[in-house]
PDB file of C-alpha atoms in Angstrom:
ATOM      1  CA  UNK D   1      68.896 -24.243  -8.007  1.00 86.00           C
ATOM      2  CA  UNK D   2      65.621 -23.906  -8.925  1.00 92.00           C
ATOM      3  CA  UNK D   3      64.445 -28.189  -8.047  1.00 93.00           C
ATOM      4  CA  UNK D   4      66.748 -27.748  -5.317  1.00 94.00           C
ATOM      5  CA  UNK D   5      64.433 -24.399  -4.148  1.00 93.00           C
ATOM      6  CA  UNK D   6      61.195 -26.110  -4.495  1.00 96.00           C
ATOM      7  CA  UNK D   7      62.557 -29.232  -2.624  1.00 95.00           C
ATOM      8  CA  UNK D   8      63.619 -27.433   0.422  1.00 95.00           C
ATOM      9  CA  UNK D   9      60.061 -25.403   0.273  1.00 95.00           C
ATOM     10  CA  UNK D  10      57.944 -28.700   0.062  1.00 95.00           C
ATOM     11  CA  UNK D  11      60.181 -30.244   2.710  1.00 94.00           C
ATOM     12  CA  UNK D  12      59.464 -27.425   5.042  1.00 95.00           C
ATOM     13  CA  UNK D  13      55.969 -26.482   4.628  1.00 94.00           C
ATOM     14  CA  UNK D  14      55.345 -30.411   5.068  1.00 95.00           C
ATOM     15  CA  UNK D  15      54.092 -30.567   9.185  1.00 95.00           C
ATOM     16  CA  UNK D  16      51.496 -27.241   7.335  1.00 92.00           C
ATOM     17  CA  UNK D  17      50.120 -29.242   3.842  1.00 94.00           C
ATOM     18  CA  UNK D  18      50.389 -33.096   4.840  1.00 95.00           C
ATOM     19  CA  UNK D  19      47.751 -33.142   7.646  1.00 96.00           C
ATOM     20  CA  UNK D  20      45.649 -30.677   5.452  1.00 95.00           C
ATOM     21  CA  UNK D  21      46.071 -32.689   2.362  1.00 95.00           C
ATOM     22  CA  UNK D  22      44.838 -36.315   4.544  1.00 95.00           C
ATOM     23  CA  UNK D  23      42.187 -33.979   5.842  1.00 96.00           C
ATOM     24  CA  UNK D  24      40.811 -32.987   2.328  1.00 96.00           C
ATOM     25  CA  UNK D  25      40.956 -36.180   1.014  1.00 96.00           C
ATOM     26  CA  UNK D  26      39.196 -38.234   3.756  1.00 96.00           C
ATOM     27  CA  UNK D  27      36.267 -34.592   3.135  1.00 95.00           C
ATOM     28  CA  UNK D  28      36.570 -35.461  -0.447  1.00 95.00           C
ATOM     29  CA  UNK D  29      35.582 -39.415  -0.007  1.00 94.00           C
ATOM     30  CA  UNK D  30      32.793 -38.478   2.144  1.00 93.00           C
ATOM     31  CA  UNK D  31      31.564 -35.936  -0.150  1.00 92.00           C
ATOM     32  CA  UNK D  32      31.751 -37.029  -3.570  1.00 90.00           C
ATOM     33  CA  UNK D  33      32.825 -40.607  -2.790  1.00 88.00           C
ATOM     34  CA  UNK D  34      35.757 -42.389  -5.208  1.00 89.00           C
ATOM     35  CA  UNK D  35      37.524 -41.513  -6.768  1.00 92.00           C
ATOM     36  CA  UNK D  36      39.174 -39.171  -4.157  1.00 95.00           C
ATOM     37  CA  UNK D  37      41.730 -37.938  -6.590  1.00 95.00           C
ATOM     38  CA  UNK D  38      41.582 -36.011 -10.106  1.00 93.00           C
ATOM     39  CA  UNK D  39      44.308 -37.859 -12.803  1.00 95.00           C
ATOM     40  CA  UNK D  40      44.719 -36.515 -16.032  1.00 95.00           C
ATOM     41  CA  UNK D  41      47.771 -36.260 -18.656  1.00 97.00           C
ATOM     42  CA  UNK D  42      48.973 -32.921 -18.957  1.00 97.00           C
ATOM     43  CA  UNK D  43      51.905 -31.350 -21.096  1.00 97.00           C
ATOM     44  CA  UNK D  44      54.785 -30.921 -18.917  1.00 97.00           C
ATOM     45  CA  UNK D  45      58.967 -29.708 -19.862  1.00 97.00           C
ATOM     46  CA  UNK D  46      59.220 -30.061 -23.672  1.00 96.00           C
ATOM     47  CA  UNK D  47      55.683 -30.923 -24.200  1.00 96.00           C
ATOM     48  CA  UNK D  48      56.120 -34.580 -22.796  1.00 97.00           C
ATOM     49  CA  UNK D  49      53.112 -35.853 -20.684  1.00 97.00           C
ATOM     50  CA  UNK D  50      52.640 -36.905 -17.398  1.00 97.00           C
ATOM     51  CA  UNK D  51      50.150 -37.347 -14.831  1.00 98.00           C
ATOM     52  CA  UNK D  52      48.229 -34.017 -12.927  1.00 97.00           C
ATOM     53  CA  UNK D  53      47.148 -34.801  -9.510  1.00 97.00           C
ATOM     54  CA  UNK D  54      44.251 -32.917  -8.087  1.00 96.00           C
ATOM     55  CA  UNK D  55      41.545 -33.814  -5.682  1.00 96.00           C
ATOM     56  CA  UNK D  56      38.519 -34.279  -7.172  1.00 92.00           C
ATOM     57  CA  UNK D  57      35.980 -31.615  -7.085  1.00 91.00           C
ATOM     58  CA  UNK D  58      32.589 -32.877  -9.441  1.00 89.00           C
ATOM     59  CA  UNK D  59      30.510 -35.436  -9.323  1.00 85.00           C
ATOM     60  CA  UNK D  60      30.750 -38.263 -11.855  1.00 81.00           C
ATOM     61  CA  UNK D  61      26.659 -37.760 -12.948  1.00 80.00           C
ATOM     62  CA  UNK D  62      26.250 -38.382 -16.602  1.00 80.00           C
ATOM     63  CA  UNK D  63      23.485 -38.736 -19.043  1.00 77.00           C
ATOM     64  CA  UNK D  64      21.317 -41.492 -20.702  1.00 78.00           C
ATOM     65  CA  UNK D  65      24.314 -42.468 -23.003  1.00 82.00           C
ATOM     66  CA  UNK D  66      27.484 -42.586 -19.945  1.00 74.00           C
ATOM     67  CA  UNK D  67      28.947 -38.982 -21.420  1.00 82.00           C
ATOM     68  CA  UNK D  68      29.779 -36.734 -18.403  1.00 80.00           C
ATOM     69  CA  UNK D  69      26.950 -33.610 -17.418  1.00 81.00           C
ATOM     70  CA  UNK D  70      28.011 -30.251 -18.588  1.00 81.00           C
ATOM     71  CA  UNK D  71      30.152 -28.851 -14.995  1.00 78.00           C
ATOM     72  CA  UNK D  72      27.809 -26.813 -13.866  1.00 80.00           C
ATOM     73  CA  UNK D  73      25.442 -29.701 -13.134  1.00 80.00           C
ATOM     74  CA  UNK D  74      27.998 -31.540 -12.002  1.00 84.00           C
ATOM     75  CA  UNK D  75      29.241 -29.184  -9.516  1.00 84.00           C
ATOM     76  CA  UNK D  76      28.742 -29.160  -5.971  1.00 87.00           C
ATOM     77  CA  UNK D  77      28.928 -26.067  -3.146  1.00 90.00           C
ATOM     78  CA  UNK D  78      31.616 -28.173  -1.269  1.00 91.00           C
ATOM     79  CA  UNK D  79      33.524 -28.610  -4.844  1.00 89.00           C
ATOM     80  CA  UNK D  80      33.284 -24.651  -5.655  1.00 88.00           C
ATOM     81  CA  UNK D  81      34.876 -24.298  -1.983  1.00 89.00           C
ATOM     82  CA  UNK D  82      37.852 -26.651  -3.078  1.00 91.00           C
ATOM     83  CA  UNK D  83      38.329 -24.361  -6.437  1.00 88.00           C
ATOM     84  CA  UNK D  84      38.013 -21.068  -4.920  1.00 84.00           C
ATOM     85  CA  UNK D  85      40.154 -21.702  -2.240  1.00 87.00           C
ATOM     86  CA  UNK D  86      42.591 -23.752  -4.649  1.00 87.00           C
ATOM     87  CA  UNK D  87      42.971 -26.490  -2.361  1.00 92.00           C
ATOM     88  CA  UNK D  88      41.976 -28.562  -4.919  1.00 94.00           C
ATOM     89  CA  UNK D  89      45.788 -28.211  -6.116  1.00 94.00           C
ATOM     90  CA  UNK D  90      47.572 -29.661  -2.931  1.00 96.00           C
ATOM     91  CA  UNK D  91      48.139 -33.175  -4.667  1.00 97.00           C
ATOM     92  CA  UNK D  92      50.392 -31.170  -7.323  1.00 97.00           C
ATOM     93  CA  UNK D  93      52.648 -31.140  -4.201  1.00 97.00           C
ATOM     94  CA  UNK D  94      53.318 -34.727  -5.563  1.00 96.00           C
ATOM     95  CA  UNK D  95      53.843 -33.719  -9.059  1.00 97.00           C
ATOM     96  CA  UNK D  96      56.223 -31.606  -7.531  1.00 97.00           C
ATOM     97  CA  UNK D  97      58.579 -34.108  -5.431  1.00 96.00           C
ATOM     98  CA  UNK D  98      58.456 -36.289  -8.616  1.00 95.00           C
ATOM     99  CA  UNK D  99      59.893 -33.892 -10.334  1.00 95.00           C
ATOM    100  CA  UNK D 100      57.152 -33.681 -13.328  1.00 97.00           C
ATOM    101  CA  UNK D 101      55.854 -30.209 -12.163  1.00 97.00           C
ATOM    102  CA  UNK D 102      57.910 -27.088 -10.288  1.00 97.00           C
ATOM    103  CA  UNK D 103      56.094 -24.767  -7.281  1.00 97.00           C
ATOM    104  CA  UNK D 104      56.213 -22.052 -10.308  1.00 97.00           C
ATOM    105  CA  UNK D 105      56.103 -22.018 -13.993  1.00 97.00           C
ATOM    106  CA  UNK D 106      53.315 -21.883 -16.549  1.00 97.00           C
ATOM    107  CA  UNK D 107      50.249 -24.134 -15.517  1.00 95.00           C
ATOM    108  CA  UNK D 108      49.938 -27.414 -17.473  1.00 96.00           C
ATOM    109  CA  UNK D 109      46.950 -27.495 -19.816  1.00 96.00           C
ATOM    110  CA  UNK D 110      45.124 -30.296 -22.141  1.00 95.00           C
ATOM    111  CA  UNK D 111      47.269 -32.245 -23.914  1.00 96.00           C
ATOM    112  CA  UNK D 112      44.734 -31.360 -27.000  1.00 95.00           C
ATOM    113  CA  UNK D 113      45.909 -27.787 -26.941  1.00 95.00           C
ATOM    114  CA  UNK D 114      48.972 -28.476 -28.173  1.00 96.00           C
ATOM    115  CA  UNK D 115      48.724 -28.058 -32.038  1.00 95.00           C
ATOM    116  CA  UNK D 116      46.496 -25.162 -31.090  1.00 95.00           C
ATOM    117  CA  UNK D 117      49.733 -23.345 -29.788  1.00 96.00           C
ATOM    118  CA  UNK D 118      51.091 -20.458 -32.069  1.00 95.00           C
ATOM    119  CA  UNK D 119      55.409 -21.469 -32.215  1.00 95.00           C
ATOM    120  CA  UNK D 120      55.806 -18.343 -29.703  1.00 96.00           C
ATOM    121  CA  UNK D 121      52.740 -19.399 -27.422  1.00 96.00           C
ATOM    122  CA  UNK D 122      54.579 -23.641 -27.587  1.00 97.00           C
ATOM    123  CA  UNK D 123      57.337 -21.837 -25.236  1.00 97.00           C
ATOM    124  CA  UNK D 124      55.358 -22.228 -22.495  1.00 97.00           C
ATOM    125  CA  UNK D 125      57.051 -25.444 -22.354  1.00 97.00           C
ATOM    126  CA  UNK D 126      60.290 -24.598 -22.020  1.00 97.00           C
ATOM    127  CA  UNK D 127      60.213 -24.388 -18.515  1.00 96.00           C
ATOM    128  CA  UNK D 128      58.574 -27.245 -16.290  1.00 97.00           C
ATOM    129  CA  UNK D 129      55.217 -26.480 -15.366  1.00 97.00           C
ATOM    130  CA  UNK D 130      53.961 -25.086 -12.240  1.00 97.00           C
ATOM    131  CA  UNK D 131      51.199 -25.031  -9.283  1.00 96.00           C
ATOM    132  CA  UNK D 132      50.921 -21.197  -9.857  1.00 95.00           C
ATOM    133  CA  UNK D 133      52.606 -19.036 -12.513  1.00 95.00           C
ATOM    134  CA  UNK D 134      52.935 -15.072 -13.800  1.00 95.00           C
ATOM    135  CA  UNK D 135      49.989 -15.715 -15.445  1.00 93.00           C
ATOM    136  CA  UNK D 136      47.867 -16.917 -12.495  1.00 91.00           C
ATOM    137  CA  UNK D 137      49.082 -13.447  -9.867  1.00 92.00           C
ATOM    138  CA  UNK D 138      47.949 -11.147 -13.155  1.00 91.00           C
ATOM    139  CA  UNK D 139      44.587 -12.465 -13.582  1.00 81.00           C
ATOM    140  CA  UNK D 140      44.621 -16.111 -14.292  1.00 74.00           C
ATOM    141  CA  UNK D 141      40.592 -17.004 -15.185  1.00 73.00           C
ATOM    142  CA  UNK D 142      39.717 -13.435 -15.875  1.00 79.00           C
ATOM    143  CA  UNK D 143      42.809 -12.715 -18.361  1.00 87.00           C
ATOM    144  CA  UNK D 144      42.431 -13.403 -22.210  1.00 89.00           C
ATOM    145  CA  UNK D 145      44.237 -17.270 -23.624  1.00 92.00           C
ATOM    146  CA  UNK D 146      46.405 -14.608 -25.044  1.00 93.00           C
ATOM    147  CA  UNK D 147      47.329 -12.911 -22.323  1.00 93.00           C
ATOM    148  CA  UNK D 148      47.783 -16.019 -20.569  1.00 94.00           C
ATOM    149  CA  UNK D 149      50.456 -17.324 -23.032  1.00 96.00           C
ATOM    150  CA  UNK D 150      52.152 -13.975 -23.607  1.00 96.00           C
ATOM    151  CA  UNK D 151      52.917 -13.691 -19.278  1.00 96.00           C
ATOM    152  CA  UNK D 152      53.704 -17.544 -19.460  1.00 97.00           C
ATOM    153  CA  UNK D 153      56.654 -16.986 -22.358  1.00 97.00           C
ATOM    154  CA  UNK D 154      57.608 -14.092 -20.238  1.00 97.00           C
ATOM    155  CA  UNK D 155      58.181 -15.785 -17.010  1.00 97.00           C
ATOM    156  CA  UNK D 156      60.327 -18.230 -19.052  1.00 97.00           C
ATOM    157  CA  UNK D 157      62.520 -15.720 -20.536  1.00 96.00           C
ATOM    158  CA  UNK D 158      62.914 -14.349 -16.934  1.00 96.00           C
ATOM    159  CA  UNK D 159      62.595 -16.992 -14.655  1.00 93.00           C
ATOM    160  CA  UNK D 160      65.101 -16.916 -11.404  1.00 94.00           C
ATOM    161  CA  UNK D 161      64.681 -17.890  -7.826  1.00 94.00           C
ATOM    162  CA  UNK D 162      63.442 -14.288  -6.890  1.00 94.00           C
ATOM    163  CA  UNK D 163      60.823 -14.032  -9.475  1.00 96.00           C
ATOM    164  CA  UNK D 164      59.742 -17.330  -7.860  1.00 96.00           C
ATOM    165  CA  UNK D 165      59.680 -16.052  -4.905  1.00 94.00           C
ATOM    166  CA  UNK D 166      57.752 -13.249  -5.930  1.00 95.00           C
ATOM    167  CA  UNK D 167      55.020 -15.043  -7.424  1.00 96.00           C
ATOM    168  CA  UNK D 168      54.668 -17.561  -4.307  1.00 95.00           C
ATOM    169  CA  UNK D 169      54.138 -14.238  -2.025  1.00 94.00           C
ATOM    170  CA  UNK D 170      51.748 -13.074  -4.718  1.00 93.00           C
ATOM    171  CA  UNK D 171      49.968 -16.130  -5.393  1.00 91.00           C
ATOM    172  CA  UNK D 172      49.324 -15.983  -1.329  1.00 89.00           C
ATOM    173  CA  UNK D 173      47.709 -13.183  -1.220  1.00 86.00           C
ATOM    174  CA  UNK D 174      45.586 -13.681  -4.368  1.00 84.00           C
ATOM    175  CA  UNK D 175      44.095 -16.908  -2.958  1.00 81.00           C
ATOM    176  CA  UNK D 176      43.557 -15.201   0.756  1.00 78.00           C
ATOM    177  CA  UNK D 177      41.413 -12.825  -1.133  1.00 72.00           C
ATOM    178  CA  UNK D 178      40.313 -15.399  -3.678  1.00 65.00           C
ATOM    179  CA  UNK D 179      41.161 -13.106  -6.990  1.00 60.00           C
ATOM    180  CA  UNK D 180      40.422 -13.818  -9.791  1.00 54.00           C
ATOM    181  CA  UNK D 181      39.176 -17.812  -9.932  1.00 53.00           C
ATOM    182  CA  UNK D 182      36.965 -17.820 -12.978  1.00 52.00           C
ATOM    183  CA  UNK D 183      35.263 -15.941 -15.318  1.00 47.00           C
ATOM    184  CA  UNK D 184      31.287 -15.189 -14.719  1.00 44.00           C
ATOM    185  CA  UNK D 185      29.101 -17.741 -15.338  1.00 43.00           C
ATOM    186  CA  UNK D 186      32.166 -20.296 -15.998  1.00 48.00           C
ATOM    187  CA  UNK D 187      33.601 -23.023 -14.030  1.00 55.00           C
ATOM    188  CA  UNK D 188      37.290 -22.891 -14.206  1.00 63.00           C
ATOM    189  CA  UNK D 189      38.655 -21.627 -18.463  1.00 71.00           C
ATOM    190  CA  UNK D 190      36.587 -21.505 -21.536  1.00 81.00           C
ATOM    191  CA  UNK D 191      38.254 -23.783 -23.594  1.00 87.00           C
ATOM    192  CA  UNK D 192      41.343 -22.654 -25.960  1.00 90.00           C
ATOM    193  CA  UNK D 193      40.371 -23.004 -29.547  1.00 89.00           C
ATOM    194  CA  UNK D 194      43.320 -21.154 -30.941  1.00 86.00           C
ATOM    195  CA  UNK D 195      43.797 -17.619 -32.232  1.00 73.00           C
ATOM    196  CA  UNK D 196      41.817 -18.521 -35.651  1.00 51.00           C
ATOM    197  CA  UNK D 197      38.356 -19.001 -33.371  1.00 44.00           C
ATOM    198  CA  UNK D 198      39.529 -16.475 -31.000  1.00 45.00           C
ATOM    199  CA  UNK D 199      36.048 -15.419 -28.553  1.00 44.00           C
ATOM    200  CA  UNK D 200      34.890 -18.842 -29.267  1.00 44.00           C
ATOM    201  CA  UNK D 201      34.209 -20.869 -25.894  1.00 42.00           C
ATOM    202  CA  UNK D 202      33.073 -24.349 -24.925  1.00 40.00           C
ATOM    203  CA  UNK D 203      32.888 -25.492 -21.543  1.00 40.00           C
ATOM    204  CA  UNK D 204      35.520 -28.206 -20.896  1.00 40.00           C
ATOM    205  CA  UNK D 205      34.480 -31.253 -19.277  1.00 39.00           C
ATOM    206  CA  UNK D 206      37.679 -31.488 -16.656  1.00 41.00           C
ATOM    207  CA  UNK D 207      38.874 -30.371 -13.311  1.00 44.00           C
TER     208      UNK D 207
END
Protein backbone atom coordinates (compact mmCIF):
# COMPACT_ATOMS: atom_id res chain seq x y z
CA UNK A 1 0.00 0.00 0.00
CA UNK A 2 2.44 2.20 0.95
CA UNK A 3 4.59 2.27 -3.03
CA UNK A 4 1.23 2.04 -4.30
CA UNK A 5 0.35 5.52 -2.05
CA UNK A 6 3.35 7.36 -3.12
CA UNK A 7 2.77 6.32 -6.82
CA UNK A 8 -0.66 7.66 -7.07
CA UNK A 9 0.67 11.01 -5.12
CA UNK A 10 3.64 11.55 -7.64
CA UNK A 11 1.29 10.72 -10.50
CA UNK A 12 -1.07 13.40 -9.42
CA UNK A 13 0.90 16.22 -8.23
CA UNK A 14 2.83 15.73 -11.71
CA UNK A 15 1.04 18.86 -14.06
CA UNK A 16 2.27 20.95 -10.15
CA UNK A 17 6.28 19.56 -9.80
CA UNK A 18 7.26 18.69 -13.56
CA UNK A 19 7.11 22.25 -15.03
CA UNK A 20 8.66 23.50 -11.66
CA UNK A 21 11.31 20.90 -11.63
CA UNK A 22 12.35 21.91 -15.79
CA UNK A 23 12.07 25.41 -14.44
CA UNK A 24 14.69 24.93 -11.60
CA UNK A 25 16.93 23.13 -13.52
CA UNK A 26 17.21 25.34 -16.66
CA UNK A 27 17.71 28.45 -13.15
CA UNK A 28 20.22 26.03 -11.90
CA UNK A 29 22.38 25.82 -15.37
CA UNK A 30 22.28 29.46 -15.65
CA UNK A 31 23.32 29.99 -12.20
CA UNK A 32 25.90 27.68 -11.22
CA UNK A 33 26.40 26.15 -14.68
CA UNK A 34 26.97 22.00 -14.96
CA UNK A 35 26.48 20.05 -13.45
CA UNK A 36 22.71 20.86 -13.04
CA UNK A 37 22.12 17.93 -10.79
CA UNK A 38 23.56 16.77 -7.23
CA UNK A 39 24.47 12.62 -7.40
CA UNK A 40 25.66 10.99 -4.51
CA UNK A 41 25.34 7.27 -3.00
CA UNK A 42 23.25 7.19 -0.12
CA UNK A 43 22.08 4.23 2.23
CA UNK A 44 18.73 3.25 1.23
CA UNK A 45 16.20 -0.17 2.55
CA UNK A 46 18.64 -2.51 4.36
CA UNK A 47 21.55 -0.27 4.12
CA UNK A 48 22.08 -1.00 0.28
CA UNK A 49 23.17 2.10 -1.80
CA UNK A 50 21.85 3.90 -4.47
CA UNK A 51 21.95 7.09 -6.14
CA UNK A 52 20.36 10.65 -4.34
CA UNK A 53 19.21 13.08 -6.84
CA UNK A 54 19.20 16.70 -5.92
CA UNK A 55 19.74 19.83 -7.87
CA UNK A 56 22.77 21.28 -7.27
CA UNK A 57 23.03 24.15 -4.99
CA UNK A 58 27.20 25.18 -4.55
CA UNK A 59 29.59 26.09 -6.64
CA UNK A 60 32.37 23.68 -7.59
CA UNK A 61 35.35 26.48 -6.36
CA UNK A 62 38.22 24.66 -4.82
CA UNK A 63 41.64 25.44 -3.62
CA UNK A 64 45.31 25.41 -4.88
CA UNK A 65 45.39 21.52 -4.56
CA UNK A 66 41.55 20.61 -6.51
CA UNK A 67 39.92 19.79 -2.78
CA UNK A 68 36.44 21.43 -2.63
CA UNK A 69 36.09 25.15 -0.45
CA UNK A 70 34.63 24.73 2.94
CA UNK A 71 30.37 25.39 2.00
CA UNK A 72 30.14 28.47 3.18
CA UNK A 73 32.47 29.83 0.49
CA UNK A 74 31.03 27.85 -1.79
CA UNK A 75 27.59 28.92 -1.28
CA UNK A 76 25.62 31.21 -3.20
CA UNK A 77 22.26 33.52 -2.22
CA UNK A 78 20.39 31.75 -5.14
CA UNK A 79 21.71 28.21 -3.61
CA UNK A 80 20.53 29.19 0.13
CA UNK A 81 17.05 30.00 -1.69
CA UNK A 82 17.02 26.35 -3.19
CA UNK A 83 17.80 24.89 0.56
CA UNK A 84 15.50 26.96 2.46
CA UNK A 85 12.77 26.51 0.34
CA UNK A 86 13.76 22.67 -0.14
CA UNK A 87 13.34 22.74 -3.71
CA UNK A 88 16.55 21.52 -3.95
CA UNK A 89 14.81 17.99 -3.19
CA UNK A 90 12.36 17.83 -6.25
CA UNK A 91 14.75 15.38 -8.23
CA UNK A 92 14.13 12.81 -5.20
CA UNK A 93 10.74 12.70 -7.03
CA UNK A 94 12.87 10.34 -9.28
CA UNK A 95 14.31 8.37 -6.53
CA UNK A 96 10.89 7.97 -5.74
CA UNK A 97 9.27 6.45 -9.10
CA UNK A 98 12.39 4.18 -9.14
CA UNK A 99 11.49 2.87 -6.26
CA UNK A 100 14.99 3.51 -4.29
CA UNK A 101 13.43 6.22 -1.99
CA UNK A 102 9.52 6.56 -0.54
CA UNK A 103 7.63 10.31 -0.20
CA UNK A 104 8.23 9.45 3.73
CA UNK A 105 10.64 7.58 5.81
CA UNK A 106 13.92 8.46 7.48
CA UNK A 107 16.18 10.73 5.20
CA UNK A 108 19.15 8.92 3.58
CA UNK A 109 22.51 10.00 4.96
CA UNK A 110 26.42 9.34 4.02
CA UNK A 111 27.14 6.10 3.28
CA UNK A 112 30.26 6.73 5.86
CA UNK A 113 27.84 6.94 8.73
CA UNK A 114 27.07 3.66 8.69
CA UNK A 115 29.49 1.93 11.20
CA UNK A 116 28.91 5.08 13.19
CA UNK A 117 25.25 3.79 13.81
CA UNK A 118 24.53 2.39 17.41
CA UNK A 119 22.44 -1.40 16.43
CA UNK A 120 19.14 0.59 17.61
CA UNK A 121 20.06 3.90 15.62
CA UNK A 122 21.00 1.05 12.10
CA UNK A 123 16.97 0.68 12.15
CA UNK A 124 16.62 3.58 10.40
CA UNK A 125 16.99 1.33 7.57
CA UNK A 126 14.39 -0.79 7.93
CA UNK A 127 12.10 1.20 6.15
CA UNK A 128 13.02 2.80 2.63
CA UNK A 129 14.13 6.17 2.92
CA UNK A 130 12.26 9.26 2.40
CA UNK A 131 12.04 13.02 0.94
CA UNK A 132 10.79 14.12 4.45
CA UNK A 133 10.45 12.05 7.64
CA UNK A 134 9.23 12.33 11.63
CA UNK A 135 12.39 13.58 12.16
CA UNK A 136 12.36 16.45 9.62
CA UNK A 137 8.33 17.96 10.98
CA UNK A 138 10.05 17.82 14.78
CA UNK A 139 13.00 19.83 14.09
CA UNK A 140 15.13 18.30 11.45
CA UNK A 141 18.58 20.72 11.41
CA UNK A 142 17.90 22.15 14.80
CA UNK A 143 17.26 18.61 16.63
CA UNK A 144 20.27 16.65 18.21
CA UNK A 145 21.86 13.28 15.70
CA UNK A 146 20.20 11.64 18.59
CA UNK A 147 17.11 12.88 18.44
CA UNK A 148 17.15 12.49 14.86
CA UNK A 149 17.69 8.67 15.02
CA UNK A 150 15.46 8.07 18.03
CA UNK A 151 12.10 9.86 15.82
CA UNK A 152 13.52 7.95 12.68
CA UNK A 153 13.30 4.25 14.61
CA UNK A 154 10.02 5.52 15.79
CA UNK A 155 8.39 6.27 12.56
CA UNK A 156 9.51 2.73 11.56
CA UNK A 157 7.95 0.99 14.36
CA UNK A 158 4.77 3.02 13.47
CA UNK A 159 4.74 3.67 10.03
CA UNK A 160 1.09 3.45 8.16
CA UNK A 161 -0.48 5.38 5.38
CA UNK A 162 -1.99 7.97 7.91
CA UNK A 163 1.14 8.74 9.69
CA UNK A 164 2.31 9.43 6.11
CA UNK A 165 -0.13 11.45 5.53
CA UNK A 166 0.40 13.29 8.53
CA UNK A 167 3.87 14.09 8.00
CA UNK A 168 3.26 15.25 4.20
CA UNK A 169 0.58 17.91 5.71
CA UNK A 170 3.23 18.72 8.30
CA UNK A 171 6.17 18.82 6.22
CA UNK A 172 3.90 21.53 4.12
CA UNK A 173 3.52 23.73 6.46
CA UNK A 174 7.07 23.57 7.91
CA UNK A 175 8.58 24.50 4.52
CA UNK A 176 5.75 27.43 3.90
CA UNK A 177 7.16 28.85 7.03
CA UNK A 178 10.66 27.56 6.36
CA UNK A 179 11.19 25.84 10.06
CA UNK A 180 13.76 24.71 11.06
CA UNK A 181 16.47 24.39 7.89
CA UNK A 182 19.78 24.50 9.69
CA UNK A 183 21.44 25.18 12.63
CA UNK A 184 23.15 28.87 13.12
CA UNK A 185 26.07 29.47 11.46
CA UNK A 186 25.80 25.91 9.55
CA UNK A 187 24.93 24.99 6.12
CA UNK A 188 22.72 22.03 6.15
CA UNK A 189 24.01 19.08 9.49
CA UNK A 190 27.19 19.11 11.41
CA UNK A 191 28.54 15.99 10.58
CA UNK A 192 27.63 12.65 12.67
CA UNK A 193 30.68 11.40 14.43
CA UNK A 194 28.90 8.90 16.59
CA UNK A 195 27.79 8.93 20.22
CA UNK A 196 31.60 8.40 21.47
CA UNK A 197 32.49 12.19 19.98
CA UNK A 198 29.09 13.31 20.69
CA UNK A 199 29.17 17.68 20.38
CA UNK A 200 31.93 17.15 18.00
CA UNK A 201 31.13 18.86 14.48
CA UNK A 202 32.83 19.19 11.11
CA UNK A 203 31.31 20.79 8.29
CA UNK A 204 30.55 18.22 5.54
CA UNK A 205 31.57 18.96 2.17
CA UNK A 206 28.04 17.76 0.36
CA UNK A 207 24.65 18.94 -0.64
Amino acid sequence: MKRSFDLILVALSAPLWAPLLGLIAMLVRIKLGKPVLFRQARPGLGAQPFELLKFRTMTEARDATGNFLPNTQRSTPFGCWLRSASLDELPELLNVLRSEMSLVGPRPLLMHYLPRYTPEQARRHEAKPGITGWAQVNGRNTISWEDKFRLDVWYVEHQSIWLDFRILWMTVRRVLFRHGINQAGIIGAPEFMGIEVRGQKSEVRSQ
